[in-house]
Amino acid sequence: MYTSPCPTSFVTSLVRVEGTTSREKKVIWEWLSRKDTFTKGQIPPYRVEFFDDDDPFFHEGTYNNHHGPFLHLPAYVTEMKDEEFREMRYLYGSYVLGFGIIRPTALKIFLEESNEQTKVVIELHAHVRPIMKKLWERMNHFFWNRFFFPYLNKIVL
């Protein structure tokens, strides 16, 4: 799949965070595959919008836009493997803080099951200004560990 090249004044960033839950892999996958997981309880003015609202689940080709102040993340799902993997590619023009600061390129989610535990791995790929790389990566580790992984054991479908 095509990815925009890294501009010469940027560097690549890969944030990889993981967490485990006692919930079954299929329950976690269904929760991550539901669009309303990402639209319920949105904090204004930030929003996630989907272009094909008739289907309640993600599928290959699903277009969405996560947007708000200092955030513009139009994307589409490029690949899905049931209960294992989802890749979403951000379109050219996506940014966090500003187009000249952080440009996310892909979000990948992996699920693995072993010993009655489900491991969820998040990978966020981006092009960032060198001066922002450490801060960007620390902010993402904080965000995912504080606002995503603690809820995996509380999922109710």
PDB file of C-alpha atoms in Angstrom:
ATOM      1  CA  MET A   1       0.000   0.000   0.000  1.00  0.00           C
ATOM      2  CA  TYR A   2       1.276   3.448  -0.905  1.00  0.00           C
ATOM      3  CA  THR A   3       2.553   5.657   1.901  1.00  0.00           C
ATOM      4  CA  SER A   4       3.523   9.261   1.384  1.00  0.00           C
ATOM      5  CA  PRO A   5       7.305   9.692   1.483  1.00  0.00           C
ATOM      6  CA  CYS A   6       8.881  11.213   4.564  1.00  0.00           C
ATOM      7  CA  PRO A   7       9.739  14.860   3.857  1.00  0.00           C
ATOM      8  CA  THR A   8      13.433  15.672   4.210  1.00  0.00           C
ATOM      9  CA  SER A   9      12.787  17.957   7.194  1.00  0.00           C
ATOM     10  CA  PHE A  10      10.901  15.190   9.078  1.00  0.00           C
ATOM     11  CA  VAL A  11      11.895  11.862  10.642  1.00  0.00           C
ATOM     12  CA  THR A  12       9.875   8.673  10.931  1.00  0.00           C
ATOM     13  CA  SER A  13       8.290   7.690  14.219  1.00  0.00           C
ATOM     14  CA  LEU A  14       6.891   4.361  15.318  1.00  0.00           C
ATOM     15  CA  VAL A  15       4.959   4.252  18.564  1.00  0.00           C
ATOM     16  CA  ARG A  16       4.246   0.696  19.714  1.00  0.00           C
ATOM     17  CA  VAL A  17       2.197   0.125  22.848  1.00  0.00           C
ATOM     18  CA  GLU A  18       0.612  -3.056  24.127  1.00  0.00           C
ATOM     19  CA  GLY A  19      -1.719  -4.193  26.831  1.00  0.00           C
ATOM     20  CA  THR A  20      -3.419  -7.391  27.921  1.00  0.00           C
ATOM     21  CA  THR A  21      -6.914  -8.245  29.024  1.00  0.00           C
ATOM     22  CA  SER A  22      -8.701 -11.302  30.326  1.00  0.00           C
ATOM     23  CA  ARG A  23     -11.500 -10.670  27.804  1.00  0.00           C
ATOM     24  CA  GLU A  24     -11.814 -13.080  24.900  1.00  0.00           C
ATOM     25  CA  LYS A  25     -10.132 -12.101  21.664  1.00  0.00           C
ATOM     26  CA  LYS A  26     -13.431 -12.196  19.749  1.00  0.00           C
ATOM     27  CA  VAL A  27     -15.028  -9.751  22.241  1.00  0.00           C
ATOM     28  CA  ILE A  28     -12.120  -7.319  21.913  1.00  0.00           C
ATOM     29  CA  TRP A  29     -12.175  -7.637  18.123  1.00  0.00           C
ATOM     30  CA  GLU A  30     -15.908  -6.950  17.942  1.00  0.00           C
ATOM     31  CA  TRP A  31     -15.519  -3.897  20.190  1.00  0.00           C
ATOM     32  CA  LEU A  32     -12.657  -2.563  18.055  1.00  0.00           C
ATOM     33  CA  SER A  33     -14.630  -3.268  14.874  1.00  0.00           C
ATOM     34  CA  ARG A  34     -17.727  -1.311  15.917  1.00  0.00           C
ATOM     35  CA  LYS A  35     -17.833   2.269  14.677  1.00  0.00           C
ATOM     36  CA  ASP A  36     -19.837   3.358  17.712  1.00  0.00           C
ATOM     37  CA  THR A  37     -16.853   2.425  19.895  1.00  0.00           C
ATOM     38  CA  PHE A  38     -15.231   5.533  18.431  1.00  0.00           C
ATOM     39  CA  THR A  39     -18.283   7.803  18.180  1.00  0.00           C
ATOM     40  CA  LYS A  40     -20.101   7.301  21.501  1.00  0.00           C
ATOM     41  CA  GLY A  41     -18.997   9.636  24.239  1.00  0.00           C
ATOM     42  CA  GLN A  42     -17.022  11.918  21.973  1.00  0.00           C
ATOM     43  CA  ILE A  43     -15.765  15.040  23.683  1.00  0.00           C
ATOM     44  CA  PRO A  44     -16.656  18.133  21.636  1.00  0.00           C
ATOM     45  CA  PRO A  45     -15.269  19.681  19.581  1.00  0.00           C
ATOM     46  CA  TYR A  46     -13.419  16.475  18.629  1.00  0.00           C
ATOM     47  CA  ARG A  47     -15.317  14.029  16.427  1.00  0.00           C
ATOM     48  CA  VAL A  48     -14.919  10.836  14.463  1.00  0.00           C
ATOM     49  CA  GLU A  49     -17.086  10.682  11.347  1.00  0.00           C
ATOM     50  CA  PHE A  50     -17.614   7.796   8.947  1.00  0.00           C
ATOM     51  CA  PHE A  51     -18.534   8.193   5.291  1.00  0.00           C
ATOM     52  CA  ASP A  52     -20.541   4.957   5.077  1.00  0.00           C
ATOM     53  CA  ASP A  53     -22.754   5.214   8.151  1.00  0.00           C
ATOM     54  CA  ASP A  54     -25.080   2.382   7.086  1.00  0.00           C
ATOM     55  CA  ASP A  55     -22.633  -0.347   8.139  1.00  0.00           C
ATOM     56  CA  PRO A  56     -22.032  -0.390  11.926  1.00  0.00           C
ATOM     57  CA  PHE A  57     -18.674  -2.191  11.535  1.00  0.00           C
ATOM     58  CA  PHE A  58     -15.293  -1.396  10.041  1.00  0.00           C
ATOM     59  CA  HIS A  59     -14.384  -3.179   6.810  1.00  0.00           C
ATOM     60  CA  GLU A  60     -11.671  -2.774   4.206  1.00  0.00           C
ATOM     61  CA  GLY A  61     -12.308   0.521   2.459  1.00  0.00           C
ATOM     62  CA  THR A  62     -14.033   2.230   5.416  1.00  0.00           C
ATOM     63  CA  TYR A  63     -13.299   5.959   5.256  1.00  0.00           C
ATOM     64  CA  ASN A  64     -13.344   8.097   8.379  1.00  0.00           C
ATOM     65  CA  ASN A  65     -12.145  11.426   9.674  1.00  0.00           C
ATOM     66  CA  HIS A  66     -11.079  12.159  13.247  1.00  0.00           C
ATOM     67  CA  HIS A  67     -10.993  15.921  13.582  1.00  0.00           C
ATOM     68  CA  GLY A  68     -11.002  18.841  15.976  1.00  0.00           C
ATOM     69  CA  PRO A  69      -8.737  21.713  16.954  1.00  0.00           C
ATOM     70  CA  PHE A  70      -5.154  20.915  15.903  1.00  0.00           C
ATOM     71  CA  LEU A  71      -6.279  17.522  14.577  1.00  0.00           C
ATOM     72  CA  HIS A  72      -7.170  16.400  11.053  1.00  0.00           C
ATOM     73  CA  LEU A  73      -6.946  12.642  10.432  1.00  0.00           C
ATOM     74  CA  PRO A  74      -8.806  11.472   7.324  1.00  0.00           C
ATOM     75  CA  ALA A  75      -8.092   7.776   6.836  1.00  0.00           C
ATOM     76  CA  TYR A  76      -9.282   4.512   5.356  1.00  0.00           C
ATOM     77  CA  VAL A  77      -8.993   0.869   6.352  1.00  0.00           C
ATOM     78  CA  THR A  78      -6.584  -0.871   3.982  1.00  0.00           C
ATOM     79  CA  GLU A  79      -6.445  -4.362   5.459  1.00  0.00           C
ATOM     80  CA  MET A  80      -8.319  -6.505   7.970  1.00  0.00           C
ATOM     81  CA  LYS A  81      -7.752 -10.075   9.135  1.00  0.00           C
ATOM     82  CA  ASP A  82     -10.659 -11.209  11.291  1.00  0.00           C
ATOM     83  CA  GLU A  83      -9.807 -11.175  15.004  1.00  0.00           C
ATOM     84  CA  GLU A  84      -6.109 -10.562  14.232  1.00  0.00           C
ATOM     85  CA  PHE A  85      -5.214  -7.326  12.483  1.00  0.00           C
ATOM     86  CA  ARG A  86      -6.508  -3.999  11.174  1.00  0.00           C
ATOM     87  CA  GLU A  87      -4.518  -1.392   9.295  1.00  0.00           C
ATOM     88  CA  MET A  88      -5.743   2.124   8.725  1.00  0.00           C
ATOM     89  CA  ARG A  89      -3.774   4.509   6.485  1.00  0.00           C
ATOM     90  CA  TYR A  90      -3.970   8.236   6.971  1.00  0.00           C
ATOM     91  CA  LEU A  91      -4.385  10.310   3.843  1.00  0.00           C
ATOM     92  CA  TYR A  92      -1.948  12.970   2.694  1.00  0.00           C
ATOM     93  CA  GLY A  93      -2.822  16.154   4.549  1.00  0.00           C
ATOM     94  CA  SER A  94      -3.400  14.417   7.891  1.00  0.00           C
ATOM     95  CA  TYR A  95      -1.864  16.175  10.840  1.00  0.00           C
ATOM     96  CA  VAL A  96      -1.654  16.586  14.608  1.00  0.00           C
ATOM     97  CA  LEU A  97      -0.918  20.111  15.890  1.00  0.00           C
ATOM     98  CA  GLY A  98      -0.201  21.290  12.339  1.00  0.00           C
ATOM     99  CA  PHE A  99       0.676  19.932   8.901  1.00  0.00           C
ATOM    100  CA  GLY A 100       4.254  21.099   9.338  1.00  0.00           C
ATOM    101  CA  ILE A 101       4.679  19.379  12.716  1.00  0.00           C
ATOM    102  CA  ILE A 102       3.266  15.810  12.894  1.00  0.00           C
ATOM    103  CA  ARG A 103       1.852  13.780   9.999  1.00  0.00           C
ATOM    104  CA  PRO A 104       0.463  10.366  11.023  1.00  0.00           C
ATOM    105  CA  THR A 105       0.692   7.791   8.235  1.00  0.00           C
ATOM    106  CA  ALA A 106      -0.766   4.533   9.625  1.00  0.00           C
ATOM    107  CA  LEU A 107      -2.479   2.990  12.639  1.00  0.00           C
ATOM    108  CA  LYS A 108      -2.175  -0.776  13.041  1.00  0.00           C
ATOM    109  CA  ILE A 109      -3.940  -2.943  15.612  1.00  0.00           C
ATOM    110  CA  PHE A 110      -2.851  -6.518  16.327  1.00  0.00           C
ATOM    111  CA  LEU A 111      -4.617  -9.065  18.560  1.00  0.00           C
ATOM    112  CA  GLU A 112      -2.969 -12.181  19.967  1.00  0.00           C
ATOM    113  CA  GLU A 113      -4.442 -14.740  22.345  1.00  0.00           C
ATOM    114  CA  SER A 114      -2.495 -16.936  24.752  1.00  0.00           C
ATOM    115  CA  ASN A 115      -2.917 -18.306  28.274  1.00  0.00           C
ATOM    116  CA  GLU A 116      -6.510 -17.023  28.559  1.00  0.00           C
ATOM    117  CA  GLN A 117      -5.283 -13.482  27.868  1.00  0.00           C
ATOM    118  CA  THR A 118      -5.704 -11.273  24.822  1.00  0.00           C
ATOM    119  CA  LYS A 119      -2.806  -9.026  23.938  1.00  0.00           C
ATOM    120  CA  VAL A 120      -3.631  -5.850  22.011  1.00  0.00           C
ATOM    121  CA  VAL A 121      -0.776  -4.135  20.200  1.00  0.00           C
ATOM    122  CA  ILE A 122      -1.156  -0.639  18.759  1.00  0.00           C
ATOM    123  CA  GLU A 123       1.359   0.717  16.250  1.00  0.00           C
ATOM    124  CA  LEU A 124       1.168   4.350  15.198  1.00  0.00           C
ATOM    125  CA  HIS A 125       3.418   5.381  12.316  1.00  0.00           C
ATOM    126  CA  ALA A 126       4.104   9.046  11.589  1.00  0.00           C
ATOM    127  CA  HIS A 127       6.436  11.595  10.051  1.00  0.00           C
ATOM    128  CA  VAL A 128       7.412  14.197  12.652  1.00  0.00           C
ATOM    129  CA  ARG A 129       9.740  17.134  13.010  1.00  0.00           C
ATOM    130  CA  PRO A 130      12.885  15.901  14.789  1.00  0.00           C
ATOM    131  CA  ILE A 131      12.375  18.318  17.678  1.00  0.00           C
ATOM    132  CA  MET A 132       8.903  16.807  18.337  1.00  0.00           C
ATOM    133  CA  LYS A 133       9.760  13.093  18.077  1.00  0.00           C
ATOM    134  CA  LYS A 134      10.361  12.291  21.759  1.00  0.00           C
ATOM    135  CA  LEU A 135       7.408  14.379  22.936  1.00  0.00           C
ATOM    136  CA  TRP A 136       5.102  12.816  20.299  1.00  0.00           C
ATOM    137  CA  GLU A 137       6.108   9.306  21.301  1.00  0.00           C
ATOM    138  CA  ARG A 138       5.755  10.010  25.036  1.00  0.00           C
ATOM    139  CA  MET A 139       2.347  11.652  24.509  1.00  0.00           C
ATOM    140  CA  ASN A 140       1.138   8.577  22.634  1.00  0.00           C
ATOM    141  CA  HIS A 141       2.384   6.161  25.264  1.00  0.00           C
ATOM    142  CA  PHE A 142       0.558   8.242  27.880  1.00  0.00           C
ATOM    143  CA  PHE A 143      -2.631   8.485  25.797  1.00  0.00           C
ATOM    144  CA  TRP A 144      -2.924   4.800  24.903  1.00  0.00           C
ATOM    145  CA  ASN A 145      -1.950   3.575  28.373  1.00  0.00           C
ATOM    146  CA  ARG A 146      -4.241   6.037  30.156  1.00  0.00           C
ATOM    147  CA  PHE A 147      -7.305   6.252  27.905  1.00  0.00           C
ATOM    148  CA  PHE A 148      -7.432   2.995  25.942  1.00  0.00           C
ATOM    149  CA  PHE A 149      -5.915  -0.016  27.665  1.00  0.00           C
ATOM    150  CA  PRO A 150      -7.638   0.502  31.072  1.00  0.00           C
ATOM    151  CA  TYR A 151     -11.036   0.031  29.379  1.00  0.00           C
ATOM    152  CA  LEU A 152     -10.331  -3.328  27.744  1.00  0.00           C
ATOM    153  CA  ASN A 153     -11.580  -5.253  30.797  1.00  0.00           C
ATOM    154  CA  LYS A 154     -14.704  -3.068  31.068  1.00  0.00           C
ATOM    155  CA  ILE A 155     -16.046  -3.637  27.566  1.00  0.00           C
ATOM    156  CA  VAL A 156     -19.787  -4.222  27.376  1.00  0.00           C
ATOM    157  CA  LEU A 157     -21.274  -4.921  23.953  1.00  0.00           C
TER     158      LEU A 157
END
